[in-house]
PDB file of C-alpha atoms in Angstrom:
ATOM      1  CA  UNK C   1     -54.664 110.933 -20.057  1.00  0.00           C
ATOM      2  CA  UNK C   2     -54.803 114.697 -21.074  1.00  0.00           C
ATOM      3  CA  UNK C   3     -56.393 115.375 -17.856  1.00  0.00           C
ATOM      4  CA  UNK C   4     -53.991 113.198 -15.597  1.00  0.00           C
ATOM      5  CA  UNK C   5     -50.463 114.611 -14.126  1.00  0.00           C
ATOM      6  CA  UNK C   6     -47.454 113.296 -12.488  1.00  0.00           C
ATOM      7  CA  UNK C   7     -45.629 115.680 -10.127  1.00  0.00           C
ATOM      8  CA  UNK C   8     -41.774 114.940  -9.550  1.00  0.00           C
ATOM      9  CA  UNK C   9     -40.215 116.582  -6.346  1.00  0.00           C
ATOM     10  CA  UNK C  10     -36.683 116.769  -6.043  1.00  0.00           C
ATOM     11  CA  UNK C  11     -34.796 118.148  -3.152  1.00  0.00           C
ATOM     12  CA  UNK C  12     -31.678 117.954  -1.013  1.00  0.00           C
ATOM     13  CA  UNK C  13     -32.096 116.504   2.422  1.00  0.00           C
ATOM     14  CA  UNK C  14     -33.968 118.045   5.162  1.00  0.00           C
ATOM     15  CA  UNK C  15     -35.280 120.499   2.313  1.00  0.00           C
ATOM     16  CA  UNK C  16     -38.927 119.776   2.954  1.00  0.00           C
ATOM     17  CA  UNK C  17     -39.619 117.392   0.070  1.00  0.00           C
ATOM     18  CA  UNK C  18     -41.359 114.649   1.955  1.00  0.00           C
ATOM     19  CA  UNK C  19     -43.489 117.406   3.918  1.00  0.00           C
ATOM     20  CA  UNK C  20     -44.542 118.424   0.344  1.00  0.00           C
ATOM     21  CA  UNK C  21     -45.054 115.515  -1.013  1.00  0.00           C
ATOM     22  CA  UNK C  22     -47.434 114.449   1.945  1.00  0.00           C
ATOM     23  CA  UNK C  23     -49.388 117.943   1.498  1.00  0.00           C
ATOM     24  CA  UNK C  24     -49.854 117.401  -2.423  1.00  0.00           C
ATOM     25  CA  UNK C  25     -51.095 113.925  -2.020  1.00  0.00           C
ATOM     26  CA  UNK C  26     -53.203 114.580   0.779  1.00  0.00           C
ATOM     27  CA  UNK C  27     -55.776 115.462  -2.102  1.00  0.00           C
ATOM     28  CA  UNK C  28     -58.353 112.875  -2.608  1.00  0.00           C
ATOM     29  CA  UNK C  29     -57.595 112.866  -6.237  1.00  0.00           C
ATOM     30  CA  UNK C  30     -53.849 112.314  -5.619  1.00  0.00           C
ATOM     31  CA  UNK C  31     -51.726 109.543  -4.716  1.00  0.00           C
ATOM     32  CA  UNK C  32     -48.073 109.723  -3.342  1.00  0.00           C
ATOM     33  CA  UNK C  33     -45.492 106.921  -4.387  1.00  0.00           C
ATOM     34  CA  UNK C  34     -42.702 108.027  -2.741  1.00  0.00           C
ATOM     35  CA  UNK C  35     -39.440 107.180  -4.163  1.00  0.00           C
ATOM     36  CA  UNK C  36     -40.953 104.680  -6.469  1.00  0.00           C
ATOM     37  CA  UNK C  37     -37.793 104.624  -8.746  1.00  0.00           C
ATOM     38  CA  UNK C  38     -36.226 101.907  -6.184  1.00  0.00           C
ATOM     39  CA  UNK C  39     -38.896  99.475  -7.434  1.00  0.00           C
ATOM     40  CA  UNK C  40     -36.993  99.251 -10.915  1.00  0.00           C
ATOM     41  CA  UNK C  41     -33.573 100.335  -9.464  1.00  0.00           C
ATOM     42  CA  UNK C  42     -32.727  98.942  -6.042  1.00  0.00           C
ATOM     43  CA  UNK C  43     -30.006  99.810  -3.844  1.00  0.00           C
ATOM     44  CA  UNK C  44     -30.288  98.628  -0.512  1.00  0.00           C
ATOM     45  CA  UNK C  45     -31.693  95.684   1.225  1.00  0.00           C
ATOM     46  CA  UNK C  46     -35.153  97.345   2.290  1.00  0.00           C
ATOM     47  CA  UNK C  47     -35.564  97.995  -1.246  1.00  0.00           C
ATOM     48  CA  UNK C  48     -35.810  94.306  -2.415  1.00  0.00           C
ATOM     49  CA  UNK C  49     -38.103  93.646   0.550  1.00  0.00           C
ATOM     50  CA  UNK C  50     -40.406  96.139  -0.555  1.00  0.00           C
ATOM     51  CA  UNK C  51     -40.273  94.814  -4.154  1.00  0.00           C
ATOM     52  CA  UNK C  52     -41.368  91.335  -2.960  1.00  0.00           C
ATOM     53  CA  UNK C  53     -43.742  92.840  -0.778  1.00  0.00           C
ATOM     54  CA  UNK C  54     -45.239  94.611  -4.142  1.00  0.00           C
ATOM     55  CA  UNK C  55     -44.957  91.415  -5.855  1.00  0.00           C
ATOM     56  CA  UNK C  56     -47.706  89.760  -3.999  1.00  0.00           C
ATOM     57  CA  UNK C  57     -50.240  92.624  -4.522  1.00  0.00           C
ATOM     58  CA  UNK C  58     -51.931  91.961  -8.122  1.00  0.00           C
ATOM     59  CA  UNK C  59     -51.653  95.512  -9.003  1.00  0.00           C
ATOM     60  CA  UNK C  60     -48.036  96.129  -8.489  1.00  0.00           C
ATOM     61  CA  UNK C  61     -46.786  92.621  -9.719  1.00  0.00           C
ATOM     62  CA  UNK C  62     -48.315  93.521 -13.034  1.00  0.00           C
ATOM     63  CA  UNK C  63     -47.009  97.015 -13.137  1.00  0.00           C
ATOM     64  CA  UNK C  64     -43.660  96.117 -12.238  1.00  0.00           C
ATOM     65  CA  UNK C  65     -43.556  93.331 -14.852  1.00  0.00           C
ATOM     66  CA  UNK C  66     -44.530  95.971 -17.484  1.00  0.00           C
ATOM     67  CA  UNK C  67     -41.393  97.979 -16.568  1.00  0.00           C
ATOM     68  CA  UNK C  68     -40.562 101.542 -15.734  1.00  0.00           C
ATOM     69  CA  UNK C  69     -41.392 102.973 -19.258  1.00  0.00           C
ATOM     70  CA  UNK C  70     -45.133 102.054 -18.854  1.00  0.00           C
ATOM     71  CA  UNK C  71     -45.168 102.859 -14.989  1.00  0.00           C
ATOM     72  CA  UNK C  72     -47.522 105.953 -15.040  1.00  0.00           C
ATOM     73  CA  UNK C  73     -49.491 104.860 -17.887  1.00  0.00           C
ATOM     74  CA  UNK C  74     -50.330 101.630 -16.108  1.00  0.00           C
ATOM     75  CA  UNK C  75     -51.115 103.531 -12.859  1.00  0.00           C
ATOM     76  CA  UNK C  76     -53.504 105.698 -14.488  1.00  0.00           C
ATOM     77  CA  UNK C  77     -55.007 102.942 -16.405  1.00  0.00           C
ATOM     78  CA  UNK C  78     -55.723 100.811 -13.497  1.00  0.00           C
ATOM     79  CA  UNK C  79     -56.829 103.792 -11.159  1.00  0.00           C
ATOM     80  CA  UNK C  80     -58.788 105.658 -12.864  1.00  0.00           C
ATOM     81  CA  UNK C  81     -60.020 107.772  -9.815  1.00  0.00           C
ATOM     82  CA  UNK C  82     -56.676 109.146  -9.375  1.00  0.00           C
ATOM     83  CA  UNK C  83     -55.773 112.261 -11.133  1.00  0.00           C
ATOM     84  CA  UNK C  84     -52.062 112.838 -10.121  1.00  0.00           C
ATOM     85  CA  UNK C  85     -49.345 110.900  -8.652  1.00  0.00           C
ATOM     86  CA  UNK C  86     -46.523 112.485  -6.638  1.00  0.00           C
ATOM     87  CA  UNK C  87     -43.120 110.743  -7.277  1.00  0.00           C
ATOM     88  CA  UNK C  88     -40.367 111.939  -4.544  1.00  0.00           C
ATOM     89  CA  UNK C  89     -37.600 109.784  -6.609  1.00  0.00           C
ATOM     90  CA  UNK C  90     -35.117 112.791  -6.164  1.00  0.00           C
ATOM     91  CA  UNK C  91     -32.939 110.939  -9.214  1.00  0.00           C
ATOM     92  CA  UNK C  92     -32.411 113.256 -11.740  1.00  0.00           C
ATOM     93  CA  UNK C  93     -31.676 110.555 -14.429  1.00  0.00           C
ATOM     94  CA  UNK C  94     -35.111 108.605 -13.299  1.00  0.00           C
ATOM     95  CA  UNK C  95     -37.020 111.887 -13.808  1.00  0.00           C
ATOM     96  CA  UNK C  96     -35.647 112.879 -17.105  1.00  0.00           C
ATOM     97  CA  UNK C  97     -36.405 109.311 -18.530  1.00  0.00           C
ATOM     98  CA  UNK C  98     -39.849 109.484 -16.888  1.00  0.00           C
ATOM     99  CA  UNK C  99     -40.642 112.965 -18.528  1.00  0.00           C
ATOM    100  CA  UNK C 100     -39.476 111.652 -21.861  1.00  0.00           C
ATOM    101  CA  UNK C 101     -41.707 108.654 -21.556  1.00  0.00           C
ATOM    102  CA  UNK C 102     -44.594 111.069 -20.192  1.00  0.00           C
ATOM    103  CA  UNK C 103     -44.334 113.269 -23.019  1.00  0.00           C
ATOM    104  CA  UNK C 104     -44.579 110.428 -25.741  1.00  0.00           C
ATOM    105  CA  UNK C 105     -47.707 108.980 -23.638  1.00  0.00           C
ATOM    106  CA  UNK C 106     -49.477 112.377 -23.613  1.00  0.00           C
ATOM    107  CA  UNK C 107     -49.521 112.479 -19.744  1.00  0.00           C
ATOM    108  CA  UNK C 108     -48.581 115.822 -18.169  1.00  0.00           C
ATOM    109  CA  UNK C 109     -45.998 116.327 -15.423  1.00  0.00           C
ATOM    110  CA  UNK C 110     -44.657 118.822 -13.329  1.00  0.00           C
ATOM    111  CA  UNK C 111     -40.882 119.029 -11.877  1.00  0.00           C
ATOM    112  CA  UNK C 112     -40.555 121.016  -8.479  1.00  0.00           C
ATOM    113  CA  UNK C 113     -37.231 121.539  -6.942  1.00  0.00           C
ATOM    114  CA  UNK C 114     -37.076 122.284  -3.614  1.00  0.00           C
ATOM    115  CA  UNK C 115     -33.946 123.124  -1.449  1.00  0.00           C
ATOM    116  CA  UNK C 116     -32.526 124.586   1.591  1.00  0.00           C
ATOM    117  CA  UNK C 117     -29.416 126.826   1.878  1.00  0.00           C
TER     118      UNK C 117
END
């Protein structure tokens, strides 16, 4: 999976992180996951409804059951036409853990920090 990549976007409120996510994932070889960390670490009621909705889809049910450690490996394995995923989770602990997992799995990643002063 040396030719695959995950792009993490970290940003403050109203910094343009969502717009950047949309621009990057507009490529036919890319896919936006939004704030995917909430699938594994829900904090609001709408996160739980999103999890239930995703569990009804075969692909996401398997990915959720496999856990966050194998998230991107499983996504790339099931969607070989995708070259990169964009993750706008913004949670620094999530991104640090995912960077460590990806490094061990041989998957490239980039961290983009965007802020507005």
